[in-house]
PDB file of C-alpha atoms in Angstrom:
ATOM      1  CA  MET A  83      -0.249   0.054  -0.067  1.00 50.00           C
ATOM      2  CA  LYS A  84       1.506   3.408  -1.226  1.00 60.00           C
ATOM      3  CA  VAL A  85       1.025   6.161   1.406  1.00 56.00           C
ATOM      4  CA  GLY A  86       0.787   9.666  -0.128  1.00 64.00           C
ATOM      5  CA  TRP A  87       2.600  12.817   0.759  1.00 61.00           C
ATOM      6  CA  LYS A  88      -0.234  14.399   2.319  1.00 62.00           C
ATOM      7  CA  THR A  89      -0.702  11.622   5.012  1.00 65.00           C
ATOM      8  CA  ARG A  90       2.584  11.330   5.410  1.00 63.00           C
ATOM      9  CA  ILE A  91       3.268  15.185   6.740  1.00 65.00           C
ATOM     10  CA  TYR A  92       0.037  14.729   8.853  1.00 60.00           C
ATOM     11  CA  PHE A  93       1.260  11.594  10.262  1.00 59.00           C
ATOM     12  CA  TYR A  94       4.879  13.145  10.828  1.00 60.00           C
ATOM     13  CA  THR A  95       3.404  16.739  12.338  1.00 65.00           C
ATOM     14  CA  TYR A  96       1.245  14.380  14.458  1.00 58.00           C
ATOM     15  CA  LYS A  97       4.241  12.133  15.710  1.00 61.00           C
ATOM     16  CA  TYR A  98       6.881  14.761  16.300  1.00 62.00           C
ATOM     17  CA  VAL A  99       5.116  17.957  16.530  1.00 62.00           C
ATOM     18  CA  THR A 100       1.363  17.561  17.886  1.00 65.00           C
ATOM     19  CA  GLY A 101       1.466  14.761  20.081  1.00 63.00           C
ATOM     20  CA  PRO A 102       4.209  15.758  22.266  1.00 67.00           C
ATOM     21  CA  LEU A 103       3.157  19.320  22.124  1.00 69.00           C
ATOM     22  CA  LEU A 104      -0.364  17.948  23.415  1.00 68.00           C
ATOM     23  CA  ASP A 105       1.371  16.004  26.272  1.00 70.00           C
ATOM     24  CA  ASN A 106       3.450  18.868  27.230  1.00 72.00           C
ATOM     25  CA  ILE A 107       0.342  21.152  27.754  1.00 76.00           C
ATOM     26  CA  VAL A 108      -1.412  18.459  29.904  1.00 71.00           C
ATOM     27  CA  ASN A 109       1.896  17.880  31.968  1.00 72.00           C
ATOM     28  CA  LEU A 110       1.921  21.456  32.631  1.00 78.00           C
ATOM     29  CA  PHE A 111      -1.641  21.957  33.455  1.00 72.00           C
ATOM     30  CA  GLN A 112      -1.104  18.590  35.984  1.00 73.00           C
ATOM     31  CA  GLY A 113       1.765  20.587  37.525  1.00 74.00           C
ATOM     32  CA  PHE A 114       0.050  23.622  37.997  1.00 74.00           C
ATOM     33  CA  PHE A 115      -2.668  21.902  40.120  1.00 71.00           C
ATOM     34  CA  ILE A 116      -0.443  19.859  41.901  1.00 72.00           C
ATOM     35  CA  LEU A 117       1.331  23.164  42.868  1.00 75.00           C
ATOM     36  CA  LEU A 118      -2.062  24.837  43.314  1.00 73.00           C
ATOM     37  CA  ASP A 119      -2.860  21.861  45.856  1.00 70.00           C
ATOM     38  CA  LYS A 120       0.387  22.290  48.121  1.00 72.00           C
ATOM     39  CA  ALA A 121      -0.013  26.119  48.190  1.00 76.00           C
ATOM     40  CA  THR A 122      -3.060  25.937  49.670  1.00 77.00           C
ATOM     41  CA  GLY A 123      -2.478  23.064  51.976  1.00 70.00           C
ATOM     42  CA  ASN A 124      -4.972  20.810  49.781  1.00 67.00           C
ATOM     43  CA  GLU A 125      -2.441  18.389  48.870  1.00 58.00           C
ATOM     44  CA  ILE A 126      -3.872  14.321  50.247  1.00 54.00           C
ATOM     45  CA  PRO A 127      -1.188  12.267  51.514  1.00 53.00           C
ATOM     46  CA  PRO A 128      -1.203   8.757  49.892  1.00 50.00           C
ATOM     47  CA  ILE A 129      -2.334   6.377  52.858  1.00 46.00           C
ATOM     48  CA  SER A 130      -0.581   2.703  53.300  1.00 53.00           C
ATOM     49  CA  ASP A 131      -3.363  -0.144  53.171  1.00 59.00           C
ATOM     50  CA  THR A 132      -2.452  -0.519  56.899  1.00 69.00           C
ATOM     51  CA  GLU A 133      -3.069   2.964  57.624  1.00 73.00           C
ATOM     52  CA  ALA A 134      -6.410   2.679  55.599  1.00 71.00           C
ATOM     53  CA  LEU A 135      -7.444  -0.358  57.546  1.00 72.00           C
ATOM     54  CA  ARG A 136      -6.385   1.278  61.073  1.00 74.00           C
ATOM     55  CA  GLU A 137      -8.699   4.162  60.018  1.00 75.00           C
ATOM     56  CA  TYR A 138     -11.408   1.872  59.411  1.00 72.00           C
ATOM     57  CA  ARG A 139     -11.550   0.280  62.005  1.00 70.00           C
ATOM     58  CA  ASN A 140     -11.235   3.035  64.004  1.00 71.00           C
ATOM     59  CA  ARG A 141     -14.626   4.243  62.743  1.00 72.00           C
ATOM     60  CA  THR A 142     -16.110   1.459  63.038  1.00 73.00           C
ATOM     61  CA  ASN A 143     -18.244   1.069  66.588  1.00 83.00           C
ATOM     62  CA  LEU A 144     -20.017  -2.111  66.903  1.00 86.00           C
ATOM     63  CA  LEU A 145     -21.848  -3.394  70.486  1.00 88.00           C
ATOM     64  CA  VAL A 146     -22.004  -6.600  72.060  1.00 91.00           C
ATOM     65  CA  ASN A 147     -25.650  -5.782  72.783  1.00 92.00           C
ATOM     66  CA  ASN A 148     -26.529  -5.443  69.049  1.00 93.00           C
ATOM     67  CA  VAL A 149     -25.594  -8.770  68.446  1.00 94.00           C
ATOM     68  CA  PRO A 150     -27.952 -12.039  69.274  1.00 95.00           C
ATOM     69  CA  THR A 151     -26.486 -13.740  72.099  1.00 95.00           C
ATOM     70  CA  GLU A 152     -25.037 -16.786  70.110  1.00 95.00           C
ATOM     71  CA  PHE A 153     -23.057 -14.595  67.977  1.00 95.00           C
ATOM     72  CA  GLN A 154     -21.869 -12.359  70.694  1.00 93.00           C
ATOM     73  CA  ALA A 155     -18.741 -14.473  70.862  1.00 94.00           C
ATOM     74  CA  LEU A 156     -18.030 -14.294  66.851  1.00 94.00           C
ATOM     75  CA  LEU A 157     -17.741 -10.539  67.134  1.00 92.00           C
ATOM     76  CA  PRO A 158     -14.201 -10.029  67.218  1.00 90.00           C
ATOM     77  CA  LEU A 159     -14.278 -11.988  64.289  1.00 92.00           C
ATOM     78  CA  ALA A 160     -16.334 -10.035  62.947  1.00 92.00           C
ATOM     79  CA  ILE A 161     -14.583  -6.748  63.418  1.00 89.00           C
ATOM     80  CA  LYS A 162     -10.978  -8.779  62.115  1.00 89.00           C
ATOM     81  CA  TRP A 163     -12.468  -9.947  59.034  1.00 91.00           C
ATOM     82  CA  GLY A 164     -16.104  -7.969  58.147  1.00 91.00           C
ATOM     83  CA  ILE A 165     -14.942  -4.949  56.082  1.00 89.00           C
ATOM     84  CA  GLY A 166     -17.159  -3.085  54.052  1.00 88.00           C
ATOM     85  CA  ASP A 167     -14.524  -1.594  51.867  1.00 85.00           C
ATOM     86  CA  ASP A 168     -13.909  -4.152  49.556  1.00 87.00           C
ATOM     87  CA  ALA A 169     -10.489  -3.019  48.561  1.00 84.00           C
ATOM     88  CA  ILE A 170      -9.262  -3.411  52.379  1.00 85.00           C
ATOM     89  CA  ARG A 171     -10.791  -6.599  52.474  1.00 87.00           C
ATOM     90  CA  GLY A 172      -8.930  -7.689  49.953  1.00 87.00           C
ATOM     91  CA  GLU A 173      -5.962  -6.573  51.265  1.00 84.00           C
ATOM     92  CA  VAL A 174      -6.835  -8.420  54.919  1.00 86.00           C
ATOM     93  CA  THR A 175      -7.765 -11.512  52.837  1.00 89.00           C
ATOM     94  CA  GLU A 176      -4.588 -11.955  50.788  1.00 87.00           C
ATOM     95  CA  ALA A 177      -2.628 -11.216  53.730  1.00 85.00           C
ATOM     96  CA  ALA A 178      -4.130 -13.599  55.919  1.00 87.00           C
ATOM     97  CA  THR A 179      -2.500 -16.919  57.425  1.00 89.00           C
ATOM     98  CA  GLU A 180      -3.297 -20.435  57.198  1.00 91.00           C
ATOM     99  CA  ILE A 181      -4.111 -20.268  61.259  1.00 92.00           C
ATOM    100  CA  GLU A 182      -5.945 -17.219  60.728  1.00 90.00           C
ATOM    101  CA  LYS A 183      -8.080 -19.073  58.107  1.00 91.00           C
ATOM    102  CA  LEU A 184      -8.611 -21.947  60.197  1.00 91.00           C
ATOM    103  CA  GLU A 185      -9.475 -20.217  63.288  1.00 92.00           C
ATOM    104  CA  LEU A 186     -12.394 -18.462  61.138  1.00 92.00           C
ATOM    105  CA  ALA A 187     -13.419 -21.502  59.551  1.00 92.00           C
ATOM    106  CA  SER A 188     -13.640 -23.386  62.712  1.00 92.00           C
ATOM    107  CA  SER A 189     -15.281 -20.515  64.504  1.00 93.00           C
ATOM    108  CA  LEU A 190     -18.163 -20.394  61.960  1.00 94.00           C
ATOM    109  CA  SER A 191     -18.479 -24.028  61.277  1.00 92.00           C
ATOM    110  CA  GLY A 192     -22.510 -24.975  61.309  1.00 91.00           C
ATOM    111  CA  LYS A 193     -23.340 -21.147  61.883  1.00 93.00           C
ATOM    112  CA  LEU A 194     -23.735 -19.591  58.809  1.00 92.00           C
ATOM    113  CA  GLY A 195     -27.361 -20.623  57.970  1.00 92.00           C
ATOM    114  CA  ALA A 196     -28.368 -19.219  61.262  1.00 94.00           C
ATOM    115  CA  ILE A 197     -26.060 -15.831  60.825  1.00 95.00           C
ATOM    116  CA  ASP A 198     -27.558 -15.423  57.371  1.00 93.00           C
ATOM    117  CA  LYS A 199     -31.215 -15.678  59.125  1.00 94.00           C
ATOM    118  CA  TRP A 200     -30.047 -13.140  61.247  1.00 95.00           C
ATOM    119  CA  ILE A 201     -28.925 -10.698  58.610  1.00 94.00           C
ATOM    120  CA  ASP A 202     -32.002 -11.692  56.684  1.00 93.00           C
ATOM    121  CA  SER A 203     -34.265  -9.979  59.370  1.00 94.00           C
ATOM    122  CA  PHE A 204     -33.226  -6.808  58.635  1.00 91.00           C
ATOM    123  CA  PRO A 205     -34.526  -4.449  56.049  1.00 88.00           C
ATOM    124  CA  GLU A 206     -31.734  -3.695  53.198  1.00 73.00           C
ATOM    125  CA  ASP A 207     -31.653  -0.190  54.067  1.00 82.00           C
ATOM    126  CA  LEU A 208     -32.361  -0.662  58.236  1.00 89.00           C
ATOM    127  CA  MET A 209     -29.213  -3.086  58.406  1.00 90.00           C
ATOM    128  CA  SER A 210     -27.218  -2.681  61.710  1.00 91.00           C
ATOM    129  CA  ASP A 211     -23.630  -1.917  61.273  1.00 90.00           C
ATOM    130  CA  GLU A 212     -23.018  -5.024  63.481  1.00 93.00           C
ATOM    131  CA  ALA A 213     -25.218  -7.029  60.994  1.00 93.00           C
ATOM    132  CA  ALA A 214     -23.415  -5.641  58.130  1.00 91.00           C
ATOM    133  CA  ALA A 215     -20.030  -6.584  59.555  1.00 92.00           C
ATOM    134  CA  PHE A 216     -21.424 -10.137  59.945  1.00 94.00           C
ATOM    135  CA  MET A 217     -22.298 -10.073  56.328  1.00 93.00           C
ATOM    136  CA  PHE A 218     -19.070  -8.660  55.255  1.00 93.00           C
ATOM    137  CA  MET A 219     -17.354 -11.276  57.277  1.00 93.00           C
ATOM    138  CA  ILE A 220     -19.331 -14.104  55.383  1.00 94.00           C
ATOM    139  CA  GLU A 221     -17.978 -12.509  52.278  1.00 93.00           C
ATOM    140  CA  ALA A 222     -14.546 -12.834  53.478  1.00 93.00           C
ATOM    141  CA  VAL A 223     -15.126 -16.430  53.775  1.00 93.00           C
ATOM    142  CA  GLU A 224     -16.268 -16.302  50.483  1.00 92.00           C
ATOM    143  CA  GLU A 225     -13.097 -14.265  49.381  1.00 92.00           C
ATOM    144  CA  LEU A 226     -10.867 -16.711  50.991  1.00 92.00           C
ATOM    145  CA  GLY A 227     -12.210 -19.928  49.633  1.00 90.00           C
ATOM    146  CA  LEU A 228     -13.088 -21.559  52.634  1.00 89.00           C
ATOM    147  CA  ASP A 229     -15.202 -24.594  52.820  1.00 85.00           C
ATOM    148  CA  ILE A 230     -17.388 -23.963  55.958  1.00 83.00           C
ATOM    149  CA  GLU A 231     -20.397 -26.731  56.921  1.00 76.00           C
ATOM    150  CA  TYR A 232     -23.454 -24.147  56.055  1.00 71.00           C
ATOM    151  CA  GLU A 233     -26.143 -25.601  58.484  1.00 67.00           C
TER     152      GLU A 233
END
């Protein structure tokens, strides 16, 4: 296929002049806004996953009295694994040791059906924070691929 001289001029103009020029203009504007954020004190420092997890758990205030008696002993596990933020929960499940997985599996064995019934007793828009934590803990179980007796 033969390319005409007009097509070549257009291609080389874009490749060597217009493309880099547009990239530089975009970089200039991005740099300007970064400097503006720093000057006004609006710079958002990046946080590590452990800081995000710590911040999430500090905002979470689960009360044992809002959990049925038969599940109150599981509340520490719900606090540890029942993270509503998918990204943070994913980090926690990826970092889980085999011992932690076994502890979770053995603690929930035979109780998932009853926990599901408790969670289902709430209307979706009125679920308590405690029930939501148990629901997210069950999601963590599924993400971990644990085979737990449902009953």
